[in-house]
Amino acid sequence: MELTERTHLTTATKPAAAKPAATAPDAPTRATGAKDADGMAVASFILGLLGLLVLNVFLGPIAIALASVALWRGTARRGRAFLGLGLGIADLLVLVAFMQFDSTVSWNF
């Protein structure tokens, strides 16, 4: 009988297990931010490279913006971000050169 009383007392004095509270989605972690910055660096490189051929008036500034944000967020792909930044600037320089050559706002082959 004594055993059941002790068991009853120990179960009665145990604190109730805390239930996990429903929380909002977690804020982005550092790993997620780094992946986003790496993706931005790659996207700026691709858009800058593509902008040398077509739509440089749009793709050049987008490549510059993505590269700047990726560098500001501390991307691991700094070289790719710098290439995207350089290619974005080159897109705008090519646009200006062809505009001077053709005396138009756009250029074609």
mmCIF file of C-alpha atoms in Angstrom:
data_model
loop_
_atom_site.group_PDB
_atom_site.id
_atom_site.type_symbol
_atom_site.label_atom_id
_atom_site.label_comp_id
_atom_site.label_asym_id
_atom_site.label_seq_id
_atom_site.Cartn_x
_atom_site.Cartn_y
_atom_site.Cartn_z
ATOM 1 C CA MET A 1 0.000 0.000 0.000
ATOM 2 C CA GLU A 2 2.822 2.300 0.729
ATOM 3 C CA LEU A 3 4.174 1.850 -2.786
ATOM 4 C CA THR A 4 0.968 3.015 -4.411
ATOM 5 C CA GLU A 5 0.831 6.081 -2.204
ATOM 6 C CA ARG A 6 4.371 7.062 -3.199
ATOM 7 C CA THR A 7 3.584 6.498 -6.862
ATOM 8 C CA HIS A 8 0.451 8.564 -6.542
ATOM 9 C CA LEU A 9 2.345 11.360 -4.806
ATOM 10 C CA THR A 10 5.145 11.448 -7.371
ATOM 11 C CA THR A 11 2.759 11.558 -10.309
ATOM 12 C CA ALA A 12 0.694 14.229 -8.641
ATOM 13 C CA THR A 13 3.706 16.477 -7.998
ATOM 14 C CA LYS A 14 5.196 16.195 -11.495
ATOM 15 C CA PRO A 15 4.776 19.389 -13.451
ATOM 16 C CA ALA A 16 2.640 19.094 -16.534
ATOM 17 C CA ALA A 17 4.584 18.939 -19.762
ATOM 18 C CA ALA A 18 4.471 22.240 -21.534
ATOM 19 C CA LYS A 19 2.768 22.058 -24.878
ATOM 20 C CA PRO A 20 4.567 23.841 -27.686
ATOM 21 C CA ALA A 21 2.788 27.039 -28.420
ATOM 22 C CA ALA A 22 1.628 27.689 -31.929
ATOM 23 C CA THR A 23 4.143 30.116 -33.350
ATOM 24 C CA ALA A 24 4.312 32.122 -36.501
ATOM 25 C CA PRO A 25 6.688 30.931 -39.196
ATOM 26 C CA ASP A 26 10.256 31.404 -38.140
ATOM 27 C CA ALA A 27 12.175 34.381 -39.359
ATOM 28 C CA PRO A 28 14.746 33.596 -42.055
ATOM 29 C CA THR A 29 17.883 32.177 -40.562
ATOM 30 C CA ARG A 30 21.386 33.197 -41.489
ATOM 31 C CA ALA A 31 21.706 30.128 -43.707
ATOM 32 C CA THR A 32 18.588 31.125 -45.637
ATOM 33 C CA GLY A 33 19.854 34.688 -46.024
ATOM 34 C CA ALA A 34 23.198 33.413 -47.289
ATOM 35 C CA LYS A 35 21.472 31.161 -49.818
ATOM 36 C CA ASP A 36 19.368 34.086 -50.990
ATOM 37 C CA ALA A 37 22.466 36.253 -51.355
ATOM 38 C CA ASP A 38 24.255 33.501 -53.273
ATOM 39 C CA GLY A 39 21.255 33.160 -55.578
ATOM 40 C CA MET A 40 21.225 36.902 -56.142
ATOM 41 C CA ALA A 41 24.914 36.840 -57.055
ATOM 42 C CA VAL A 42 24.342 34.093 -59.633
ATOM 43 C CA ALA A 43 21.227 35.821 -60.988
ATOM 44 C CA SER A 44 23.100 39.113 -61.391
ATOM 45 C CA PHE A 45 25.840 37.333 -63.328
ATOM 46 C CA ILE A 46 23.371 35.580 -65.636
ATOM 47 C CA LEU A 47 21.261 38.691 -66.216
ATOM 48 C CA GLY A 48 24.349 40.806 -66.826
ATOM 49 C CA LEU A 49 25.655 38.302 -69.343
ATOM 50 C CA LEU A 50 22.289 38.030 -71.063
ATOM 51 C CA GLY A 51 21.945 41.808 -71.031
ATOM 52 C CA LEU A 52 24.959 42.177 -73.290
ATOM 53 C CA LEU A 53 22.884 40.567 -76.044
ATOM 54 C CA VAL A 54 19.285 41.645 -75.445
ATOM 55 C CA LEU A 55 17.283 44.088 -73.329
ATOM 56 C CA ASN A 56 20.333 45.735 -71.802
ATOM 57 C CA VAL A 57 18.308 48.782 -70.783
ATOM 58 C CA PHE A 58 16.340 46.533 -68.368
ATOM 59 C CA LEU A 59 18.739 43.733 -67.506
ATOM 60 C CA GLY A 60 21.740 45.983 -66.805
ATOM 61 C CA PRO A 61 20.183 47.886 -63.889
ATOM 62 C CA ILE A 62 18.619 44.690 -62.505
ATOM 63 C CA ALA A 63 22.028 42.972 -62.560
ATOM 64 C CA ILE A 64 23.601 45.956 -60.798
ATOM 65 C CA ALA A 65 20.882 45.987 -58.119
ATOM 66 C CA LEU A 66 21.062 42.223 -57.490
ATOM 67 C CA ALA A 67 24.856 42.260 -57.278
ATOM 68 C CA SER A 68 24.813 45.196 -54.876
ATOM 69 C CA VAL A 69 22.281 43.537 -52.577
ATOM 70 C CA ALA A 70 24.169 40.223 -52.694
ATOM 71 C CA LEU A 71 27.413 41.949 -51.724
ATOM 72 C CA TRP A 72 25.661 43.928 -48.985
ATOM 73 C CA ARG A 73 24.204 40.700 -47.529
ATOM 74 C CA GLY A 74 27.627 39.065 -47.509
ATOM 75 C CA THR A 75 27.393 36.449 -50.221
ATOM 76 C CA ALA A 76 29.891 33.611 -50.356
ATOM 77 C CA ARG A 77 30.029 34.086 -54.129
ATOM 78 C CA ARG A 78 31.665 37.495 -54.084
ATOM 79 C CA GLY A 79 33.442 36.916 -57.395
ATOM 80 C CA ARG A 80 30.188 36.061 -59.142
ATOM 81 C CA ALA A 81 28.544 39.146 -57.629
ATOM 82 C CA PHE A 82 31.403 41.386 -58.797
ATOM 83 C CA LEU A 83 31.159 39.857 -62.279
ATOM 84 C CA GLY A 84 27.403 40.550 -62.280
ATOM 85 C CA LEU A 85 28.073 44.118 -61.184
ATOM 86 C CA GLY A 86 30.680 44.609 -63.904
ATOM 87 C CA LEU A 87 28.482 43.036 -66.567
ATOM 88 C CA GLY A 88 25.534 45.200 -65.519
ATOM 89 C CA ILE A 89 27.680 48.303 -65.900
ATOM 90 C CA ALA A 90 28.978 46.968 -69.225
ATOM 91 C CA ASP A 91 25.365 46.514 -70.373
ATOM 92 C CA LEU A 92 24.695 50.188 -69.818
ATOM 93 C CA LEU A 93 27.963 51.204 -71.470
ATOM 94 C CA VAL A 94 27.129 49.079 -74.524
ATOM 95 C CA LEU A 95 23.700 50.695 -74.646
ATOM 96 C CA VAL A 96 25.224 54.190 -74.522
ATOM 97 C CA ALA A 97 27.807 53.301 -77.183
ATOM 98 C CA PHE A 98 25.192 51.941 -79.577
ATOM 99 C CA MET A 99 22.909 54.879 -78.893
ATOM 100 C CA GLN A 100 25.724 57.240 -79.868
ATOM 101 C CA PHE A 101 26.544 55.145 -82.917
ATOM 102 C CA ASP A 102 22.942 54.843 -84.188
ATOM 103 C CA SER A 103 21.635 58.139 -82.789
ATOM 104 C CA THR A 104 18.644 56.263 -81.374
ATOM 105 C CA VAL A 105 17.372 55.215 -77.964
ATOM 106 C CA SER A 106 17.667 51.511 -78.815
ATOM 107 C CA TRP A 107 19.995 49.435 -80.948
ATOM 108 C CA ASN A 108 19.740 46.478 -83.297
ATOM 109 C CA PHE A 109 22.024 44.453 -85.535
#
